[in-house]
Amino acid sequence: MIGPHQDRQTWQEHGRSFGAVAAGYAQLRPGYPADAVTFLLGEHPLDVLDLGAGTGLLTDALLAAGHRVVAVDPSAPMLDELRARHPEVRVAVGGAEDVPVDDASVDAVVAGQAAHWFDPAPAAAEIARVLRPGGRVGFVWNSRDERVPWVADLGRLLAAEARDHEADEGVVASFALSRELAARVETHESSVVQHLTSEQVVGGIGTRSYVATMDEPTRADFLGRVRTLLAEHPDTRGATTLDLPYVTRSYRLTPR
């Protein structure tokens, strides 16, 4: 959601910034574990709207579980990456506040690493509109597991620049308490680990909105500091491959 230090225009600019880094996003951001999808949607195939689908990292997991997916995102370049991997998936450019999907056309709406970009009131109304009776909503986020010392040190370096741009999972309550959804919330925690080179870790950080919107000198300086941390930290110095762990938190919203 919009942070205390930002106006809506600035927030929207950051939300649209991913198109410029779409290829890197697809290659360097973590996917989602199968148990998260099972928790959100159950065992049986459903018609699912992946809202804020981006390059399709959650779509990958939905398709692997047998679900039928329509993917919506405001960024055409991001959807191009999804379409390249999954040409069979129906895609449409659009936002959570104006979803280009018919009324009562899906069994579930899910969002991976995206719901904090939604404006809760109009998005909740749109989600309620496209859901069939008895439908469900699922939000999921991957967050770096800072119980690992070098990941905690990386997090501290990023925090000064990230400010209000990291995932705000508090948005779940805004949806669950909204008049449009009025949902019961259940949660699930799992994990995923990326196996990356140091330079791939740097590249993944480069796909963050607050980095993608920096001017080139500022971005180069910032990513240089990340490289220095990885080169000098006792847990990462000289490592060929790094294990970058994430905690995956899933929220299942069942409208009452």
mmCIF file of C-alpha atoms in Angstrom, residues 30-197:
data_model
loop_
_atom_site.group_PDB
_atom_site.id
_atom_site.type_symbol
_atom_site.label_atom_id
_atom_site.label_comp_id
_atom_site.label_asym_id
_atom_site.label_seq_id
_atom_site.Cartn_x
_atom_site.Cartn_y
_atom_site.Cartn_z
ATOM 1 C CA PRO A 30 12.267 -16.710 -6.739
ATOM 2 C CA GLY A 31 9.301 -18.883 -7.647
ATOM 3 C CA TYR A 32 6.686 -20.281 -5.251
ATOM 4 C CA PRO A 33 6.588 -23.672 -3.529
ATOM 5 C CA ALA A 34 3.913 -26.202 -4.458
ATOM 6 C CA ASP A 35 2.605 -26.427 -0.890
ATOM 7 C CA ALA A 36 1.730 -22.706 -0.963
ATOM 8 C CA VAL A 37 -0.454 -23.231 -4.032
ATOM 9 C CA THR A 38 -2.109 -26.271 -2.453
ATOM 10 C CA PHE A 39 -2.868 -24.281 0.683
ATOM 11 C CA LEU A 40 -4.384 -21.412 -1.272
ATOM 12 C CA LEU A 41 -6.417 -23.424 -3.781
ATOM 13 C CA GLY A 42 -6.762 -27.022 -2.639
ATOM 14 C CA GLU A 43 -6.156 -30.202 -4.608
ATOM 15 C CA HIS A 44 -8.623 -29.875 -7.501
ATOM 16 C CA PRO A 45 -8.077 -27.850 -10.697
ATOM 17 C CA LEU A 46 -9.766 -24.441 -10.710
ATOM 18 C CA ASP A 47 -10.198 -21.468 -13.027
ATOM 19 C CA VAL A 48 -7.757 -18.991 -11.487
ATOM 20 C CA LEU A 49 -7.062 -15.305 -12.096
ATOM 21 C CA ASP A 50 -3.399 -14.487 -11.429
ATOM 22 C CA LEU A 51 -3.701 -10.776 -10.672
ATOM 23 C CA GLY A 52 -0.517 -8.750 -10.965
ATOM 24 C CA ALA A 53 0.947 -11.839 -12.621
ATOM 25 C CA GLY A 54 4.093 -10.113 -13.838
ATOM 26 C CA THR A 55 6.413 -12.523 -15.623
ATOM 27 C CA GLY A 56 4.412 -15.519 -14.409
ATOM 28 C CA LEU A 57 6.396 -16.869 -11.474
ATOM 29 C CA LEU A 58 3.194 -17.766 -9.631
ATOM 30 C CA THR A 59 1.560 -18.824 -12.899
ATOM 31 C CA ASP A 60 4.334 -21.426 -13.231
ATOM 32 C CA ALA A 61 3.293 -23.019 -9.947
ATOM 33 C CA LEU A 62 -0.430 -22.759 -10.708
ATOM 34 C CA LEU A 63 -0.043 -24.546 -14.035
ATOM 35 C CA ALA A 64 2.170 -27.212 -12.479
ATOM 36 C CA ALA A 65 -0.661 -27.910 -10.034
ATOM 37 C CA GLY A 66 -3.135 -28.337 -12.907
ATOM 38 C CA HIS A 67 -5.059 -25.063 -12.606
ATOM 39 C CA ARG A 68 -6.411 -23.118 -15.582
ATOM 40 C CA VAL A 69 -5.006 -19.591 -15.506
ATOM 41 C CA VAL A 70 -5.803 -16.168 -16.860
ATOM 42 C CA ALA A 71 -2.986 -13.702 -16.142
ATOM 43 C CA VAL A 72 -3.482 -9.947 -15.745
ATOM 44 C CA ASP A 73 -0.771 -7.328 -15.185
ATOM 45 C CA PRO A 74 -0.403 -3.592 -15.937
ATOM 46 C CA SER A 75 2.955 -4.160 -17.674
ATOM 47 C CA ALA A 76 2.946 -5.539 -21.219
ATOM 48 C CA PRO A 77 6.718 -6.287 -21.139
ATOM 49 C CA MET A 78 6.240 -8.386 -18.006
ATOM 50 C CA LEU A 79 3.412 -10.320 -19.655
ATOM 51 C CA ASP A 80 5.602 -10.866 -22.719
ATOM 52 C CA GLU A 81 7.971 -12.860 -20.504
ATOM 53 C CA LEU A 82 5.037 -14.931 -19.219
ATOM 54 C CA ARG A 83 3.686 -15.496 -22.720
ATOM 55 C CA ALA A 84 7.080 -16.685 -23.971
ATOM 56 C CA ARG A 85 7.043 -19.527 -21.421
ATOM 57 C CA HIS A 86 3.325 -20.233 -21.472
ATOM 58 C CA PRO A 87 1.780 -19.325 -24.841
ATOM 59 C CA GLU A 88 -1.327 -21.295 -23.897
ATOM 60 C CA VAL A 89 -2.215 -18.922 -21.044
ATOM 61 C CA ARG A 90 -4.694 -16.143 -21.691
ATOM 62 C CA VAL A 91 -3.121 -12.808 -20.749
ATOM 63 C CA ALA A 92 -4.511 -9.285 -20.545
ATOM 64 C CA VAL A 93 -3.022 -5.916 -19.661
ATOM 65 C CA GLY A 94 -4.884 -4.380 -16.755
ATOM 66 C CA GLY A 95 -4.790 -3.440 -13.098
ATOM 67 C CA ALA A 96 -6.389 -4.800 -9.951
ATOM 68 C CA GLU A 97 -8.661 -1.778 -9.803
ATOM 69 C CA ASP A 98 -10.102 -2.405 -13.295
ATOM 70 C CA VAL A 99 -9.781 -6.100 -14.131
ATOM 71 C CA PRO A 100 -10.430 -7.028 -17.799
ATOM 72 C CA VAL A 101 -12.239 -10.260 -16.843
ATOM 73 C CA ASP A 102 -15.953 -11.087 -16.960
ATOM 74 C CA ASP A 103 -18.220 -11.132 -13.920
ATOM 75 C CA ALA A 104 -18.294 -14.397 -11.949
ATOM 76 C CA SER A 105 -15.791 -16.014 -14.320
ATOM 77 C CA VAL A 106 -13.146 -17.490 -11.969
ATOM 78 C CA ASP A 107 -13.072 -19.780 -8.958
ATOM 79 C CA ALA A 108 -10.153 -17.986 -7.330
ATOM 80 C CA VAL A 109 -8.097 -14.813 -7.519
ATOM 81 C CA VAL A 110 -4.452 -15.015 -6.464
ATOM 82 C CA ALA A 111 -1.606 -12.509 -6.312
ATOM 83 C CA GLY A 112 2.056 -13.328 -5.858
ATOM 84 C CA GLN A 113 4.299 -10.505 -4.639
ATOM 85 C CA ALA A 114 1.696 -8.048 -5.900
ATOM 86 C CA ALA A 115 -1.189 -7.285 -3.523
ATOM 87 C CA HIS A 116 0.737 -4.500 -1.772
ATOM 88 C CA TRP A 117 0.574 -2.582 -5.073
ATOM 89 C CA PHE A 118 -3.248 -2.748 -5.136
ATOM 90 C CA ASP A 119 -5.585 -0.002 -3.975
ATOM 91 C CA PRO A 120 -7.641 -2.118 -1.555
ATOM 92 C CA ALA A 121 -11.120 -0.581 -1.886
ATOM 93 C CA PRO A 122 -11.543 -0.673 -5.680
ATOM 94 C CA ALA A 123 -9.474 -3.855 -5.995
ATOM 95 C CA ALA A 124 -11.639 -5.656 -3.443
ATOM 96 C CA ALA A 125 -14.746 -4.646 -5.391
ATOM 97 C CA GLU A 126 -13.234 -5.959 -8.623
ATOM 98 C CA ILE A 127 -12.143 -9.219 -7.024
ATOM 99 C CA ALA A 128 -15.634 -9.735 -5.628
ATOM 100 C CA ARG A 129 -17.076 -9.024 -9.084
ATOM 101 C CA VAL A 130 -15.015 -11.626 -10.969
ATOM 102 C CA LEU A 131 -15.318 -14.384 -8.342
ATOM 103 C CA ARG A 132 -17.925 -17.102 -8.656
ATOM 104 C CA PRO A 133 -20.048 -17.906 -5.593
ATOM 105 C CA GLY A 134 -17.950 -19.833 -3.100
ATOM 106 C CA GLY A 135 -14.721 -18.479 -4.603
ATOM 107 C CA ARG A 136 -11.554 -17.713 -2.689
ATOM 108 C CA VAL A 137 -8.673 -15.238 -2.711
ATOM 109 C CA GLY A 138 -5.006 -16.023 -2.148
ATOM 110 C CA PHE A 139 -2.118 -13.638 -1.496
ATOM 111 C CA VAL A 140 1.463 -14.869 -1.217
ATOM 112 C CA TRP A 141 4.821 -13.205 -0.619
ATOM 113 C CA ASN A 142 8.412 -14.391 -0.596
ATOM 114 C CA SER A 143 10.541 -12.474 1.934
ATOM 115 C CA ARG A 144 14.275 -12.922 2.428
ATOM 116 C CA ASP A 145 14.928 -15.123 5.458
ATOM 117 C CA GLU A 146 16.989 -12.781 7.603
ATOM 118 C CA ARG A 147 17.543 -15.413 10.283
ATOM 119 C CA VAL A 148 20.577 -16.234 8.121
ATOM 120 C CA PRO A 149 23.360 -13.798 9.132
ATOM 121 C CA TRP A 150 24.580 -12.732 5.695
ATOM 122 C CA VAL A 151 20.996 -12.281 4.495
ATOM 123 C CA ALA A 152 20.305 -10.095 7.545
ATOM 124 C CA ASP A 153 23.335 -7.936 6.713
ATOM 125 C CA LEU A 154 22.130 -7.677 3.117
ATOM 126 C CA GLY A 155 18.699 -6.661 4.386
ATOM 127 C CA ARG A 156 20.173 -3.882 6.484
ATOM 128 C CA LEU A 157 22.018 -2.538 3.451
ATOM 129 C CA LEU A 158 18.845 -2.591 1.365
ATOM 130 C CA ALA A 159 16.571 -1.158 4.052
ATOM 131 C CA ALA A 160 17.775 2.435 3.736
ATOM 132 C CA GLU A 161 16.845 2.486 0.043
ATOM 133 C CA ALA A 162 13.808 0.192 0.173
ATOM 134 C CA ARG A 163 11.891 2.314 2.672
ATOM 135 C CA ASP A 164 8.195 1.777 1.837
ATOM 136 C CA HIS A 165 8.715 -0.363 -1.261
ATOM 137 C CA GLU A 166 9.143 -3.786 0.306
ATOM 138 C CA ALA A 167 6.077 -6.015 0.460
ATOM 139 C CA ASP A 168 3.511 -4.750 2.930
ATOM 140 C CA GLU A 169 1.651 -7.856 4.003
ATOM 141 C CA GLY A 170 -0.569 -5.663 6.183
ATOM 142 C CA VAL A 171 -2.644 -5.075 3.068
ATOM 143 C CA VAL A 172 -4.283 -8.461 3.744
ATOM 144 C CA ALA A 173 -6.296 -6.958 6.598
ATOM 145 C CA SER A 174 -7.498 -4.130 4.364
ATOM 146 C CA PHE A 175 -8.994 -6.687 1.980
ATOM 147 C CA ALA A 176 -10.322 -9.036 4.635
ATOM 148 C CA LEU A 177 -12.092 -6.229 6.497
ATOM 149 C CA SER A 178 -13.451 -4.551 3.390
ATOM 150 C CA ARG A 179 -17.184 -4.381 2.820
ATOM 151 C CA GLU A 180 -16.701 -5.968 -0.616
ATOM 152 C CA LEU A 181 -14.930 -9.139 0.586
ATOM 153 C CA ALA A 182 -15.423 -9.397 4.363
ATOM 154 C CA ALA A 183 -13.289 -12.529 4.404
ATOM 155 C CA ARG A 184 -11.999 -15.011 6.941
ATOM 156 C CA VAL A 185 -8.174 -15.225 6.781
ATOM 157 C CA GLU A 186 -6.015 -18.333 7.214
ATOM 158 C CA THR A 187 -2.229 -18.380 6.934
ATOM 159 C CA HIS A 188 0.488 -20.803 5.943
ATOM 160 C CA GLU A 189 4.286 -20.536 6.025
ATOM 161 C CA SER A 190 6.769 -22.438 3.896
ATOM 162 C CA SER A 191 10.069 -21.689 2.212
ATOM 163 C CA VAL A 192 12.015 -21.583 -1.005
ATOM 164 C CA VAL A 193 15.761 -21.311 -1.628
ATOM 165 C CA GLN A 194 17.479 -19.825 -4.671
ATOM 166 C CA HIS A 195 20.912 -21.092 -5.710
ATOM 167 C CA LEU A 196 22.654 -18.102 -7.251
ATOM 168 C CA THR A 197 26.036 -16.623 -8.008
#
